[in-house]
Short mmCIF file of C-alpha atoms in Angstrom, two decimals:
data_model
loop_
_atom_site.label_atom_id
_atom_site.label_comp_id
_atom_site.label_asym_id
_atom_site.label_seq_id
_atom_site.Cartn_x
_atom_site.Cartn_y
_atom_site.Cartn_z
CA MET A 1 120.40 111.80 96.49
CA LEU A 2 117.62 113.05 94.22
CA GLY A 3 115.66 115.66 96.13
CA HIS A 4 112.54 114.19 97.70
CA MET A 5 112.48 111.15 95.43
CA LEU A 6 115.23 109.40 97.39
CA PRO A 7 115.75 109.79 101.15
CA LYS A 8 118.53 111.93 102.56
CA GLU A 9 121.42 109.99 104.02
CA THR A 10 121.93 110.49 107.72
CA ARG A 11 124.94 112.71 108.44
CA ARG A 12 124.61 113.46 112.13
CA ARG A 13 125.78 110.53 114.30
CA THR A 14 125.63 110.71 118.06
CA GLY A 15 128.47 108.34 118.82
CA ARG A 16 127.91 108.66 122.55
CA PHE A 17 126.42 105.49 123.97
CA ALA A 18 125.99 107.18 127.35
CA TRP A 19 123.27 109.39 125.90
CA VAL A 20 121.43 106.34 124.69
CA LEU A 21 121.75 104.51 127.98
CA ARG A 22 120.50 107.52 129.95
CA ALA A 23 117.50 107.79 127.67
CA VAL A 24 116.74 104.09 127.98
CA THR A 25 116.44 104.49 131.74
CA ALA A 26 114.52 107.78 131.61
CA ALA A 27 111.23 105.94 132.27
CA ALA A 28 109.25 108.36 130.17
CA LEU A 29 105.52 108.00 130.76
CA LEU A 30 104.11 107.05 127.36
CA PRO A 31 100.61 105.83 126.47
CA PRO A 32 100.23 102.08 125.99
CA PRO A 33 100.05 100.87 122.39
CA ALA A 34 96.94 99.43 120.82
CA ALA A 35 96.44 95.68 121.15
CA LEU A 36 98.35 93.68 118.54
CA PRO A 37 97.37 90.48 116.74
CA ALA A 38 98.16 87.15 118.34
CA ALA A 39 101.82 86.23 118.08
CA GLU A 40 103.21 83.43 116.00
CA THR A 41 106.29 81.52 117.10
CA PHE A 42 108.89 83.50 119.04
CA PRO A 43 111.76 84.15 119.40
CA VAL A 44 112.38 85.09 115.75
CA GLU A 45 115.83 85.51 114.22
CA LEU A 46 116.13 87.73 111.14
CA GLN A 47 119.30 88.04 109.10
CA HIS A 48 120.34 91.40 107.68
CA ARG A 49 123.40 93.24 106.41
CA TYR A 50 124.78 93.94 109.89
CA GLY A 51 124.09 90.59 111.51
CA THR A 52 121.06 89.02 113.15
CA ALA A 53 118.11 90.65 114.89
CA THR A 54 116.53 88.43 117.53
CA VAL A 55 112.98 89.39 118.46
CA PRO A 56 112.29 87.55 121.75
CA ASP A 57 108.53 88.06 121.92
CA ARG A 58 105.68 89.77 120.15
CA PRO A 59 106.66 93.46 119.94
CA GLU A 60 104.28 96.03 121.33
CA ARG A 61 106.29 99.24 120.95
CA ILE A 62 107.55 99.49 117.37
CA VAL A 63 109.56 102.43 116.08
CA SER A 64 109.95 102.76 112.31
CA VAL A 65 113.07 104.62 111.21
CA SER A 66 112.36 103.49 107.64
CA PHE A 67 111.09 106.23 105.35
CA ILE A 68 108.26 103.95 104.18
CA GLY A 69 108.10 101.28 106.90
CA HIS A 70 105.05 102.74 108.64
CA ASP A 71 102.97 101.98 105.53
CA PHE A 72 103.88 98.31 105.82
CA LEU A 73 103.09 98.18 109.53
CA LEU A 74 99.72 99.86 108.98
CA ALA A 75 98.93 97.33 106.25
CA LEU A 76 99.57 94.59 108.81
CA GLY A 77 97.18 96.22 111.27
CA LEU A 78 99.98 97.59 113.43
CA THR A 79 100.55 101.20 114.44
CA PRO A 80 104.12 102.24 115.27
CA ILE A 81 104.62 104.42 118.33
CA ALA A 82 106.93 106.56 116.18
CA LEU A 83 107.60 106.88 112.47
CA ARG A 84 110.04 108.71 110.25
CA LYS A 85 108.43 111.24 107.92
CA TRP A 86 109.95 111.29 104.43
CA TYR A 87 108.48 114.23 102.51
CA GLY A 88 105.13 115.78 101.59
CA GLY A 89 102.61 117.93 103.37
CA GLU A 90 101.07 115.30 105.64
CA PRO A 91 101.77 116.33 109.27
CA SER A 92 101.41 112.70 110.37
CA GLY A 93 103.91 111.52 107.76
CA VAL A 94 101.24 109.13 106.45
CA TRP A 95 99.96 109.77 102.92
CA PRO A 96 96.26 109.53 101.96
CA TRP A 97 96.33 105.81 101.11
CA GLY A 98 97.23 105.13 104.75
CA HIS A 99 94.77 107.46 106.47
CA ASP A 100 92.08 104.84 107.07
CA ALA A 101 94.60 102.38 108.50
CA LEU A 102 96.10 105.08 110.75
CA GLY A 103 92.68 106.09 112.08
CA GLN A 104 92.90 108.31 115.15
CA ALA A 105 96.37 107.13 116.16
CA ARG A 106 99.04 109.81 116.43
CA PRO A 107 102.52 108.30 116.45
CA VAL A 108 105.51 110.46 117.26
CA VAL A 109 106.76 111.92 113.95
CA MET A 110 110.52 112.01 113.44
CA GLN A 111 112.15 113.66 110.44
CA GLY A 112 115.65 113.99 109.06
CA GLU A 113 118.66 112.51 110.78
CA LEU A 114 118.37 109.55 113.10
CA ASP A 115 118.37 110.64 116.74
CA ALA A 116 119.27 107.67 118.91
CA GLU A 117 118.55 109.52 122.13
CA GLN A 118 115.02 110.40 121.00
CA ILE A 119 114.41 106.83 119.88
CA ALA A 120 115.71 105.38 123.14
CA ALA A 121 113.39 107.65 125.15
CA LEU A 122 110.45 106.00 123.41
CA LYS A 123 111.43 102.64 124.92
CA PRO A 124 110.75 100.54 121.82
CA ASP A 125 110.93 96.77 121.81
CA LEU A 126 111.50 96.67 118.02
CA ILE A 127 113.11 99.11 115.59
CA ILE A 128 112.56 98.59 111.88
CA GLY A 129 115.08 100.10 109.51
CA GLN A 130 114.62 98.64 106.04
CA TRP A 131 114.67 101.49 103.51
CA SER A 132 116.28 103.85 106.03
CA GLY A 133 119.86 104.45 104.84
CA MET A 134 121.00 103.05 108.18
CA THR A 135 124.78 102.89 108.54
CA GLY A 136 126.79 100.41 110.59
CA ARG A 137 127.26 103.05 113.26
CA ASP A 138 123.53 103.76 113.35
CA TYR A 139 122.90 100.05 113.79
CA ALA A 140 125.44 99.80 116.60
CA LEU A 141 123.57 102.51 118.50
CA LEU A 142 120.03 101.40 117.75
CA SER A 143 120.62 97.72 118.43
CA ARG A 144 121.69 98.67 121.95
CA ILE A 145 118.18 100.04 122.46
CA ALA A 146 116.05 97.25 120.96
CA PRO A 147 116.22 94.52 118.30
CA THR A 148 116.84 96.40 115.06
CA ILE A 149 116.08 95.19 111.55
CA ALA A 150 118.36 96.56 108.82
CA PRO A 151 118.01 95.71 105.10
CA ARG A 152 119.57 92.59 103.70
CA ALA A 153 122.91 93.14 101.99
CA GLU A 154 121.78 91.93 98.58
CA PHE A 155 119.09 94.62 98.37
CA GLY A 156 121.17 97.62 99.36
CA ASP A 157 119.69 100.59 101.21
CA TYR A 158 116.69 101.22 98.95
CA GLY A 159 116.10 98.13 96.83
CA THR A 160 114.20 95.74 99.11
CA PRO A 161 111.17 94.40 97.17
CA TRP A 162 107.89 95.15 98.90
CA GLN A 163 107.15 91.43 99.31
CA ALA A 164 110.46 90.82 101.10
CA MET A 165 109.95 93.80 103.37
CA LEU A 166 106.44 92.74 104.25
CA ARG A 167 107.46 89.14 104.93
CA THR A 168 110.28 90.29 107.22
CA LEU A 169 107.95 92.54 109.18
CA GLY A 170 105.31 89.83 109.31
CA ALA A 171 107.82 87.42 110.83
CA ALA A 172 109.08 90.05 113.29
CA THR A 173 105.59 90.98 114.51
CA GLY A 174 103.76 87.66 114.46
CA THR A 175 101.62 88.63 111.47
CA SER A 176 103.05 86.36 108.77
CA VAL A 177 99.66 84.94 107.83
CA ARG A 178 98.27 88.41 107.21
CA ALA A 179 101.41 89.35 105.28
CA GLU A 180 101.00 86.38 102.95
CA ASP A 181 97.32 87.18 102.42
CA ILE A 182 98.25 90.73 101.38
CA ILE A 183 100.97 89.50 99.04
CA THR A 184 98.61 87.00 97.42
CA ARG A 185 95.95 89.66 96.89
CA ILE A 186 98.23 92.31 95.38
CA GLU A 187 100.22 89.87 93.26
CA GLY A 188 96.90 88.50 91.99
CA ARG A 189 95.79 91.96 90.95
CA ILE A 190 99.12 92.63 89.23
CA ALA A 191 98.88 89.30 87.39
CA ALA A 192 95.36 90.14 86.20
CA VAL A 193 96.48 93.53 84.86
CA ARG A 194 99.44 91.90 83.15
CA ALA A 195 97.27 89.22 81.52
CA ALA A 196 94.83 91.86 80.26
CA HIS A 197 97.62 93.76 78.47
CA PRO A 198 99.74 91.36 76.39
CA GLU A 199 101.02 94.34 74.37
CA TRP A 200 102.95 95.49 77.44
CA GLN A 201 105.04 92.34 77.65
CA GLY A 202 108.66 93.19 76.87
CA ALA A 203 107.93 96.85 76.12
CA SER A 204 110.59 99.25 77.41
CA VAL A 205 109.85 101.63 80.26
CA ALA A 206 111.70 104.41 82.02
CA LEU A 207 110.75 106.10 85.26
CA ALA A 208 112.55 109.41 85.45
CA TRP A 209 112.52 112.07 88.14
CA ALA A 210 111.38 115.29 86.53
CA GLY A 211 113.18 117.60 88.93
CA HIS A 212 116.70 116.62 87.87
CA THR A 213 116.71 114.05 85.12
CA ALA A 214 117.57 110.67 86.56
CA ALA A 215 116.16 107.23 85.82
CA TYR A 216 115.46 104.37 88.18
CA THR A 217 117.02 100.99 87.52
CA SER A 218 115.21 97.68 87.81
CA ARG A 219 116.70 97.33 91.32
CA ASP A 220 114.54 100.22 92.50
CA ILE A 221 111.11 99.52 94.00
CA ARG A 222 109.40 101.90 91.56
CA SER A 223 110.69 100.11 88.48
CA GLN A 224 110.01 96.72 90.07
CA LEU A 225 106.27 97.40 89.88
CA LEU A 226 106.46 98.22 86.16
CA GLU A 227 108.51 95.10 85.46
CA SER A 228 105.97 92.99 87.34
CA LEU A 229 103.39 94.30 84.82
CA GLY A 230 105.53 93.00 81.95
CA PHE A 231 107.61 96.05 81.05
CA ARG A 232 111.40 96.01 81.07
CA VAL A 233 113.93 98.63 82.07
CA PRO A 234 116.48 98.88 79.22
CA GLU A 235 120.13 98.04 79.67
CA ALA A 236 121.03 101.67 78.92
CA ILE A 237 119.52 102.49 82.34
CA ASN A 238 120.48 99.37 84.28
CA GLY A 239 124.06 99.45 83.01
CA PRO A 240 126.97 97.44 84.39
CA GLY A 241 126.95 99.04 87.86
CA PRO A 242 126.50 97.32 91.23
CA VAL A 243 123.34 95.34 91.83
CA THR A 244 122.37 97.77 94.61
CA ARG A 245 122.40 100.85 92.34
CA THR A 246 118.86 102.19 92.14
CA HIS A 247 119.23 105.21 89.86
CA VAL A 248 121.43 106.77 87.19
CA LEU A 249 121.74 110.39 86.10
CA ILE A 250 120.63 111.15 82.55
CA PRO A 251 122.36 114.12 80.86
CA ASP A 252 119.96 116.64 79.34
CA GLU A 253 122.12 116.69 76.21
CA ASP A 254 121.53 112.96 75.61
CA PRO A 255 118.14 111.66 76.81
CA SER A 256 118.24 108.61 74.51
CA ALA A 257 118.43 106.17 77.44
CA ILE A 258 114.93 107.18 78.55
CA ASP A 259 113.39 107.35 75.05
CA THR A 260 111.38 104.21 75.74
CA ASP A 261 108.03 102.72 74.73
CA VAL A 262 106.55 104.49 77.74
CA LEU A 263 108.26 107.24 79.75
CA ILE A 264 106.93 108.11 83.20
CA TRP A 265 107.97 111.47 84.63
CA LEU A 266 107.81 111.43 88.45
CA ASP A 267 107.02 114.92 89.70
CA SER A 268 107.30 115.63 93.41
CA GLY A 269 105.80 119.06 92.77
CA GLY A 270 106.44 121.92 90.36
CA SER A 271 108.72 120.20 87.84
CA ALA A 272 106.40 120.20 84.81
CA ALA A 273 107.65 123.64 83.76
CA ARG A 274 111.21 122.30 83.69
CA LEU A 275 110.15 119.43 81.44
CA ALA A 276 108.37 121.83 79.10
CA ARG A 277 111.66 123.71 78.69
CA MET A 278 113.84 120.60 78.29
CA PRO A 279 115.48 121.29 74.90
CA LEU A 280 115.94 117.77 73.52
CA ARG A 281 112.67 116.36 74.88
CA ARG A 282 110.98 117.28 71.57
CA THR A 283 113.45 115.10 69.67
CA MET A 284 112.35 111.98 71.53
CA ARG A 285 110.00 109.36 70.07
CA ALA A 286 108.27 109.19 73.45
CA TYR A 287 107.35 112.86 73.04
CA ARG A 288 106.33 112.71 69.38
CA GLU A 289 104.16 109.60 69.79
CA GLY A 290 102.49 110.67 73.03
CA ARG A 291 104.13 107.96 75.11
CA GLU A 292 104.86 110.14 78.14
CA ILE A 293 103.06 110.04 81.49
CA HIS A 294 103.19 112.86 84.01
CA ALA A 295 102.93 111.30 87.47
CA ASP A 296 101.73 114.06 89.76
CA LEU A 297 102.63 114.42 93.44
CA LEU A 298 100.26 111.71 94.70
CA LEU A 299 100.97 109.15 91.98
CA ALA A 300 104.73 109.78 92.18
CA GLY A 301 104.49 109.41 95.97
CA ALA A 302 102.55 106.17 95.70
CA LEU A 303 105.15 104.70 93.32
CA SER A 304 107.98 105.93 95.51
CA HIS A 305 106.53 104.32 98.64
CA SER A 306 105.60 101.09 96.81
CA SER A 307 103.97 99.76 99.95
CA PRO A 308 101.02 97.36 100.22
CA LEU A 309 98.81 100.42 100.78
CA SER A 310 100.22 102.70 98.10
CA LEU A 311 100.48 100.01 95.41
CA GLU A 312 96.71 99.66 95.30
CA TYR A 313 96.39 103.42 94.76
CA ALA A 314 99.20 103.40 92.19
CA LEU A 315 97.53 100.67 90.14
CA ASP A 316 94.20 102.51 90.21
CA ARG A 317 95.87 105.63 88.80
CA LEU A 318 98.60 104.17 86.60
CA VAL A 319 96.82 101.55 84.49
CA PRO A 320 94.44 104.09 82.83
CA LEU A 321 97.51 106.19 81.96
CA LEU A 322 99.59 103.35 80.57
CA GLU A 323 96.86 102.28 78.16
CA PRO A 324 96.76 105.46 76.03
CA ALA A 325 100.51 106.03 76.41
CA MET A 326 101.23 102.60 74.92
CA ASP A 327 99.08 103.00 71.81
CA GLY A 328 101.72 105.21 70.17
CA ASP A 329 99.10 107.64 68.87
CA PRO A 330 99.59 111.24 70.06
CA ALA A 331 95.96 111.92 69.10
CA THR A 332 95.01 109.77 72.10
CA PRO A 333 95.99 112.13 74.92
CA VAL A 334 97.28 110.68 78.16
CA PRO A 335 95.23 112.09 81.06
CA GLY A 336 97.14 114.69 83.02
CA MET A 337 99.54 115.68 80.24
CA SER A 338 97.41 118.60 79.05
CA GLU A 339 96.91 119.89 82.60
CA ALA A 340 100.68 119.76 83.12
CA GLY A 341 101.31 121.62 79.85
CA LEU A 342 103.27 118.71 78.39
CA LEU A 343 101.26 117.57 75.35
CA PRO A 344 103.21 117.32 72.08
CA GLU A 345 102.95 120.40 69.87
CA GLY A 346 99.80 120.43 67.78
CA PHE A 347 97.66 118.50 70.30
#
């Protein structure tokens, strides 16, 4: 896994169902959740990689073990009783684009390995686990507690498109109408940006993590946004690997795979100095022609979450960076590159 840019896989597994069952019956006194929107048709059956999750009625106590799932719930007007913090300095685990939707709510914040006993004590009636790295053993434990939604097999652990994730959660929570409205709005904005920039159509793009050079394939949610704007991830990055592979390592001694029409460096904090020292970066066309973008902590986080909330923020920030990066003229500086100390020599 690539530092903070991809979630850590869970290594600690409880394996003791008795713990879970004791916690289920603990009858912990927990505050009631906020009122939820009116339900659609229930029960709902949702297929995923480990089987079928049957949600018998509108859920009222939702636990998100997904690293980004809380963003999707908040977009739907739902607040989970517990969420799984990924990374960053937000004590709530919710980044700035989700603050308004979170309001004064204070869900339980989990972090790191999945703890089935802790989750069972919360008495959830739905557990969402898309984009969670959930294993079959995790699912066996969690599905004993409440209906549990794992990712679909064809998407792998971290490749579920944001639309598919939102539709699944909409169906599971009785908010499908709202989910479709959100999808229509965001896809409409993406289509408008794409139509306004015909020069982007078919241009190559690479999103690379600056902390340890790796590039994201078109199966990854970050690259999926760029491809929806008309860019394409080159075959040198996608390669012949499995359809669920979301990233490939790029050797520092041969960065040619990421020498694209626009190169976006995702920085989770403090990696600009490493890029400035990268020996062969100065040999790249992307460097010489000013085609690089330095995505700072917030922009990199928004792209990495790729949720209905963070996508709006990402588009606000990214489009004004793509425009000067794509003109191929290093005399047109890309905002943020000077501040990061990454402008080509002589500019």
